[in-house]
Amino acid sequence: HVQLVESGGGSVEAGGSLRLSCVVSGFGSSSRCMGWFRQVAGKEREGIANINSDGTTKYADDVQGRFTISKDNAKKTLYLQMNSLKPEDSAMYYCAVGTWGGLGTVGYDYWGRGTQVTVS
């Protein structure tokens, strides 16, 4: 019964920054891949960032250089620092944990409920 809870979303002007957090509970000592996704109403969920158990990261091209994924294993928290935000970044943002990871939804087993980000 893994649970993920996102927070930190909100409204921000273009060029601004937000940091999203995702508290993960219910998984044991084995390592997991973690990721951030976003989804706009009517469109499919898009993988934007992934971090593996060894700390290796991967980003979607449209957020590379602006977003940074990180984690604090002691706090069991995943973060997404978002800088230089653009209106097209507006979406519901979801965190996820999975066995295989990557930027595709098939690599993840558990999902949070999402946090809304609106950039104007």
mmCIF file with all atom_site columns, C-alpha atoms in Angstrom:
data_model
loop_
_atom_site.group_PDB
_atom_site.id
_atom_site.type_symbol
_atom_site.label_atom_id
_atom_site.label_alt_id
_atom_site.label_comp_id
_atom_site.label_asym_id
_atom_site.label_entity_id
_atom_site.label_seq_id
_atom_site.pdbx_PDB_ins_code
_atom_site.Cartn_x
_atom_site.Cartn_y
_atom_site.Cartn_z
_atom_site.occupancy
_atom_site.B_iso_or_equiv
_atom_site.pdbx_formal_charge
_atom_site.auth_seq_id
_atom_site.auth_comp_id
_atom_site.auth_asym_id
_atom_site.auth_atom_id
_atom_site.pdbx_PDB_model_num
ATOM 1   C CA . HIS A 1 1   ? 0.000  0.000  0.000   1.00 0.00 ? 1   HIS A CA 1
ATOM 2   C CA . VAL A 1 2   ? 2.340  2.648  -1.324  1.00 0.00 ? 2   VAL A CA 1
ATOM 3   C CA . GLN A 1 3   ? 1.030  6.186  -1.128  1.00 0.00 ? 3   GLN A CA 1
ATOM 4   C CA . LEU A 1 4   ? 2.321  9.347  -2.756  1.00 0.00 ? 4   LEU A CA 1
ATOM 5   C CA . VAL A 1 5   ? 1.171  12.844 -1.893  1.00 0.00 ? 5   VAL A CA 1
ATOM 6   C CA . GLU A 1 6   ? 2.174  15.846 -3.995  1.00 0.00 ? 6   GLU A CA 1
ATOM 7   C CA . SER A 1 7   ? 2.259  19.426 -2.807  1.00 0.00 ? 7   SER A CA 1
ATOM 8   C CA . GLY A 1 8   ? 3.673  22.781 -3.828  1.00 0.00 ? 8   GLY A CA 1
ATOM 9   C CA . GLY A 1 9   ? 1.539  23.570 -6.826  1.00 0.00 ? 9   GLY A CA 1
ATOM 10  C CA . GLY A 1 10  ? -0.097 26.910 -7.376  1.00 0.00 ? 10  GLY A CA 1
ATOM 11  C CA . SER A 1 11  ? -0.254 29.913 -9.651  1.00 0.00 ? 11  SER A CA 1
ATOM 12  C CA . VAL A 1 12  ? 2.841  31.740 -10.801 1.00 0.00 ? 12  VAL A CA 1
ATOM 13  C CA . GLU A 1 13  ? 3.718  34.294 -13.453 1.00 0.00 ? 13  GLU A CA 1
ATOM 14  C CA . ALA A 1 14  ? 5.758  33.319 -16.473 1.00 0.00 ? 14  ALA A CA 1
ATOM 15  C CA . GLY A 1 15  ? 9.446  33.272 -15.625 1.00 0.00 ? 15  GLY A CA 1
ATOM 16  C CA . GLY A 1 16  ? 8.789  32.375 -12.022 1.00 0.00 ? 16  GLY A CA 1
ATOM 17  C CA . SER A 1 17  ? 9.629  29.277 -10.031 1.00 0.00 ? 17  SER A CA 1
ATOM 18  C CA . LEU A 1 18  ? 7.909  26.599 -8.008  1.00 0.00 ? 18  LEU A CA 1
ATOM 19  C CA . ARG A 1 19  ? 9.130  23.571 -6.122  1.00 0.00 ? 19  ARG A CA 1
ATOM 20  C CA . LEU A 1 20  ? 6.925  20.526 -5.963  1.00 0.00 ? 20  LEU A CA 1
ATOM 21  C CA . SER A 1 21  ? 7.263  17.888 -3.283  1.00 0.00 ? 21  SER A CA 1
ATOM 22  C CA . CYS A 1 22  ? 6.075  14.305 -3.142  1.00 0.00 ? 22  CYS A CA 1
ATOM 23  C CA . VAL A 1 23  ? 6.079  12.393 0.107   1.00 0.00 ? 23  VAL A CA 1
ATOM 24  C CA . VAL A 1 24  ? 6.229  8.647  -0.428  1.00 0.00 ? 24  VAL A CA 1
ATOM 25  C CA . SER A 1 25  ? 5.160  6.104  2.157   1.00 0.00 ? 25  SER A CA 1
ATOM 26  C CA . GLY A 1 26  ? 4.552  2.389  2.277   1.00 0.00 ? 26  GLY A CA 1
ATOM 27  C CA . PHE A 1 27  ? 7.496  1.016  0.343   1.00 0.00 ? 27  PHE A CA 1
ATOM 28  C CA . GLY A 1 28  ? 10.338 -0.918 1.922   1.00 0.00 ? 28  GLY A CA 1
ATOM 29  C CA . SER A 1 29  ? 14.101 -0.871 1.755   1.00 0.00 ? 29  SER A CA 1
ATOM 30  C CA . SER A 1 30  ? 14.366 -1.916 -1.882  1.00 0.00 ? 30  SER A CA 1
ATOM 31  C CA . SER A 1 31  ? 15.177 0.897  -4.263  1.00 0.00 ? 31  SER A CA 1
ATOM 32  C CA . ARG A 1 32  ? 12.678 2.411  -6.652  1.00 0.00 ? 32  ARG A CA 1
ATOM 33  C CA . CYS A 1 33  ? 12.680 4.612  -9.685  1.00 0.00 ? 33  CYS A CA 1
ATOM 34  C CA . MET A 1 34  ? 10.807 7.850  -9.220  1.00 0.00 ? 34  MET A CA 1
ATOM 35  C CA . GLY A 1 35  ? 9.431  10.338 -11.671 1.00 0.00 ? 35  GLY A CA 1
ATOM 36  C CA . TRP A 1 36  ? 7.345  13.397 -12.355 1.00 0.00 ? 36  TRP A CA 1
ATOM 37  C CA . PHE A 1 37  ? 4.629  13.571 -14.956 1.00 0.00 ? 37  PHE A CA 1
ATOM 38  C CA . ARG A 1 38  ? 2.176  16.199 -16.055 1.00 0.00 ? 38  ARG A CA 1
ATOM 39  C CA . GLN A 1 39  ? -1.149 16.138 -17.791 1.00 0.00 ? 39  GLN A CA 1
ATOM 40  C CA . VAL A 1 40  ? -3.394 18.710 -19.394 1.00 0.00 ? 40  VAL A CA 1
ATOM 41  C CA . ALA A 1 41  ? -7.107 18.021 -19.617 1.00 0.00 ? 41  ALA A CA 1
ATOM 42  C CA . GLY A 1 42  ? -7.892 16.066 -22.747 1.00 0.00 ? 42  GLY A CA 1
ATOM 43  C CA . LYS A 1 43  ? -4.302 15.004 -23.365 1.00 0.00 ? 43  LYS A CA 1
ATOM 44  C CA . GLU A 1 44  ? -2.157 12.065 -22.348 1.00 0.00 ? 44  GLU A CA 1
ATOM 45  C CA . ARG A 1 45  ? 0.125  12.099 -19.358 1.00 0.00 ? 45  ARG A CA 1
ATOM 46  C CA . GLU A 1 46  ? 3.643  13.260 -20.198 1.00 0.00 ? 46  GLU A CA 1
ATOM 47  C CA . GLY A 1 47  ? 6.808  12.120 -18.460 1.00 0.00 ? 47  GLY A CA 1
ATOM 48  C CA . ILE A 1 48  ? 9.039  15.075 -17.653 1.00 0.00 ? 48  ILE A CA 1
ATOM 49  C CA . ALA A 1 49  ? 11.686 13.840 -15.220 1.00 0.00 ? 49  ALA A CA 1
ATOM 50  C CA . ASN A 1 50  ? 12.998 10.594 -13.770 1.00 0.00 ? 50  ASN A CA 1
ATOM 51  C CA . ILE A 1 51  ? 15.536 9.717  -11.115 1.00 0.00 ? 51  ILE A CA 1
ATOM 52  C CA . ASN A 1 52  ? 16.938 6.243  -10.533 1.00 0.00 ? 52  ASN A CA 1
ATOM 53  C CA . SER A 1 53  ? 18.122 4.661  -7.313  1.00 0.00 ? 53  SER A CA 1
ATOM 54  C CA . ASP A 1 54  ? 21.713 5.590  -8.158  1.00 0.00 ? 54  ASP A CA 1
ATOM 55  C CA . GLY A 1 55  ? 20.786 9.232  -8.659  1.00 0.00 ? 55  GLY A CA 1
ATOM 56  C CA . THR A 1 56  ? 20.899 9.202  -12.440 1.00 0.00 ? 56  THR A CA 1
ATOM 57  C CA . THR A 1 57  ? 18.375 11.607 -13.923 1.00 0.00 ? 57  THR A CA 1
ATOM 58  C CA . LYS A 1 58  ? 16.622 12.017 -17.230 1.00 0.00 ? 58  LYS A CA 1
ATOM 59  C CA . TYR A 1 59  ? 14.475 14.866 -18.509 1.00 0.00 ? 59  TYR A CA 1
ATOM 60  C CA . ALA A 1 60  ? 12.089 15.505 -21.309 1.00 0.00 ? 60  ALA A CA 1
ATOM 61  C CA . ASP A 1 61  ? 13.524 17.864 -23.884 1.00 0.00 ? 61  ASP A CA 1
ATOM 62  C CA . ASP A 1 62  ? 11.038 20.634 -23.204 1.00 0.00 ? 62  ASP A CA 1
ATOM 63  C CA . VAL A 1 63  ? 12.017 20.917 -19.522 1.00 0.00 ? 63  VAL A CA 1
ATOM 64  C CA . GLN A 1 64  ? 15.739 20.186 -19.786 1.00 0.00 ? 64  GLN A CA 1
ATOM 65  C CA . GLY A 1 65  ? 17.731 22.973 -18.191 1.00 0.00 ? 65  GLY A CA 1
ATOM 66  C CA . ARG A 1 66  ? 14.715 24.458 -16.428 1.00 0.00 ? 66  ARG A CA 1
ATOM 67  C CA . PHE A 1 67  ? 13.515 21.653 -14.161 1.00 0.00 ? 67  PHE A CA 1
ATOM 68  C CA . THR A 1 68  ? 15.539 19.622 -11.674 1.00 0.00 ? 68  THR A CA 1
ATOM 69  C CA . ILE A 1 69  ? 14.430 16.385 -10.066 1.00 0.00 ? 69  ILE A CA 1
ATOM 70  C CA . SER A 1 70  ? 15.920 15.334 -6.747  1.00 0.00 ? 70  SER A CA 1
ATOM 71  C CA . LYS A 1 71  ? 15.127 13.184 -3.760  1.00 0.00 ? 71  LYS A CA 1
ATOM 72  C CA . ASP A 1 72  ? 15.804 12.967 -0.068  1.00 0.00 ? 72  ASP A CA 1
ATOM 73  C CA . ASN A 1 73  ? 15.845 9.310  0.850   1.00 0.00 ? 73  ASN A CA 1
ATOM 74  C CA . ALA A 1 74  ? 15.833 9.978  4.581   1.00 0.00 ? 74  ALA A CA 1
ATOM 75  C CA . LYS A 1 75  ? 12.679 12.060 4.261   1.00 0.00 ? 75  LYS A CA 1
ATOM 76  C CA . LYS A 1 76  ? 11.240 9.775  1.585   1.00 0.00 ? 76  LYS A CA 1
ATOM 77  C CA . THR A 1 77  ? 10.484 12.842 -0.448  1.00 0.00 ? 77  THR A CA 1
ATOM 78  C CA . LEU A 1 78  ? 10.818 13.546 -4.143  1.00 0.00 ? 78  LEU A CA 1
ATOM 79  C CA . TYR A 1 79  ? 11.214 17.107 -5.423  1.00 0.00 ? 79  TYR A CA 1
ATOM 80  C CA . LEU A 1 80  ? 10.820 18.938 -8.668  1.00 0.00 ? 80  LEU A CA 1
ATOM 81  C CA . GLN A 1 81  ? 12.366 22.388 -8.853  1.00 0.00 ? 81  GLN A CA 1
ATOM 82  C CA . MET A 1 82  ? 10.803 24.294 -11.721 1.00 0.00 ? 82  MET A CA 1
ATOM 83  C CA . ASN A 1 83  ? 12.445 27.487 -12.932 1.00 0.00 ? 83  ASN A CA 1
ATOM 84  C CA . SER A 1 84  ? 11.751 29.811 -15.846 1.00 0.00 ? 84  SER A CA 1
ATOM 85  C CA . LEU A 1 85  ? 8.193  28.610 -15.992 1.00 0.00 ? 85  LEU A CA 1
ATOM 86  C CA . LYS A 1 86  ? 6.197  29.076 -19.152 1.00 0.00 ? 86  LYS A CA 1
ATOM 87  C CA . PRO A 1 87  ? 2.433  29.110 -19.722 1.00 0.00 ? 87  PRO A CA 1
ATOM 88  C CA . GLU A 1 88  ? 2.769  25.793 -21.536 1.00 0.00 ? 88  GLU A CA 1
ATOM 89  C CA . ASP A 1 89  ? 4.013  24.255 -18.289 1.00 0.00 ? 89  ASP A CA 1
ATOM 90  C CA . SER A 1 90  ? 0.523  24.636 -16.843 1.00 0.00 ? 90  SER A CA 1
ATOM 91  C CA . ALA A 1 91  ? -0.773 21.176 -15.997 1.00 0.00 ? 91  ALA A CA 1
ATOM 92  C CA . MET A 1 92  ? -1.629 18.770 -13.252 1.00 0.00 ? 92  MET A CA 1
ATOM 93  C CA . TYR A 1 93  ? 1.660  17.381 -11.976 1.00 0.00 ? 93  TYR A CA 1
ATOM 94  C CA . TYR A 1 94  ? 1.946  13.838 -10.668 1.00 0.00 ? 94  TYR A CA 1
ATOM 95  C CA . CYS A 1 95  ? 4.712  11.967 -8.921  1.00 0.00 ? 95  CYS A CA 1
ATOM 96  C CA . ALA A 1 96  ? 5.185  8.251  -9.402  1.00 0.00 ? 96  ALA A CA 1
ATOM 97  C CA . VAL A 1 97  ? 7.222  5.292  -8.181  1.00 0.00 ? 97  VAL A CA 1
ATOM 98  C CA . GLY A 1 98  ? 7.998  2.204  -10.192 1.00 0.00 ? 98  GLY A CA 1
ATOM 99  C CA . THR A 1 99  ? 10.290 -0.713 -10.819 1.00 0.00 ? 99  THR A CA 1
ATOM 100 C CA . TRP A 1 100 ? 11.518 0.255  -14.266 1.00 0.00 ? 100 TRP A CA 1
ATOM 101 C CA . GLY A 1 101 ? 11.204 4.020  -14.300 1.00 0.00 ? 101 GLY A CA 1
ATOM 102 C CA . GLY A 1 102 ? 11.898 6.101  -17.359 1.00 0.00 ? 102 GLY A CA 1
ATOM 103 C CA . LEU A 1 103 ? 9.684  8.763  -18.861 1.00 0.00 ? 103 LEU A CA 1
ATOM 104 C CA . GLY A 1 104 ? 6.873  6.443  -19.879 1.00 0.00 ? 104 GLY A CA 1
ATOM 105 C CA . THR A 1 105 ? 3.891  5.723  -17.680 1.00 0.00 ? 105 THR A CA 1
ATOM 106 C CA . VAL A 1 106 ? 4.375  1.965  -18.092 1.00 0.00 ? 106 VAL A CA 1
ATOM 107 C CA . GLY A 1 107 ? 7.493  2.142  -15.944 1.00 0.00 ? 107 GLY A CA 1
ATOM 108 C CA . TYR A 1 108 ? 5.571  3.119  -12.838 1.00 0.00 ? 108 TYR A CA 1
ATOM 109 C CA . ASP A 1 109 ? 3.309  1.277  -10.446 1.00 0.00 ? 109 ASP A CA 1
ATOM 110 C CA . TYR A 1 110 ? 2.112  3.924  -8.012  1.00 0.00 ? 110 TYR A CA 1
ATOM 111 C CA . TRP A 1 111 ? 0.848  7.442  -8.525  1.00 0.00 ? 111 TRP A CA 1
ATOM 112 C CA . GLY A 1 112 ? -0.055 10.454 -6.481  1.00 0.00 ? 112 GLY A CA 1
ATOM 113 C CA . ARG A 1 113 ? -3.275 12.381 -6.843  1.00 0.00 ? 113 ARG A CA 1
ATOM 114 C CA . GLY A 1 114 ? -1.602 15.374 -8.459  1.00 0.00 ? 114 GLY A CA 1
ATOM 115 C CA . THR A 1 115 ? -1.005 19.042 -7.763  1.00 0.00 ? 115 THR A CA 1
ATOM 116 C CA . GLN A 1 116 ? -2.087 21.812 -10.114 1.00 0.00 ? 116 GLN A CA 1
ATOM 117 C CA . VAL A 1 117 ? 0.421  24.243 -11.601 1.00 0.00 ? 117 VAL A CA 1
ATOM 118 C CA . THR A 1 118 ? -0.836 27.286 -13.460 1.00 0.00 ? 118 THR A CA 1
ATOM 119 C CA . VAL A 1 119 ? 1.527  29.674 -15.216 1.00 0.00 ? 119 VAL A CA 1
ATOM 120 C CA . SER A 1 120 ? 0.187  32.932 -16.608 1.00 0.00 ? 120 SER A CA 1
#
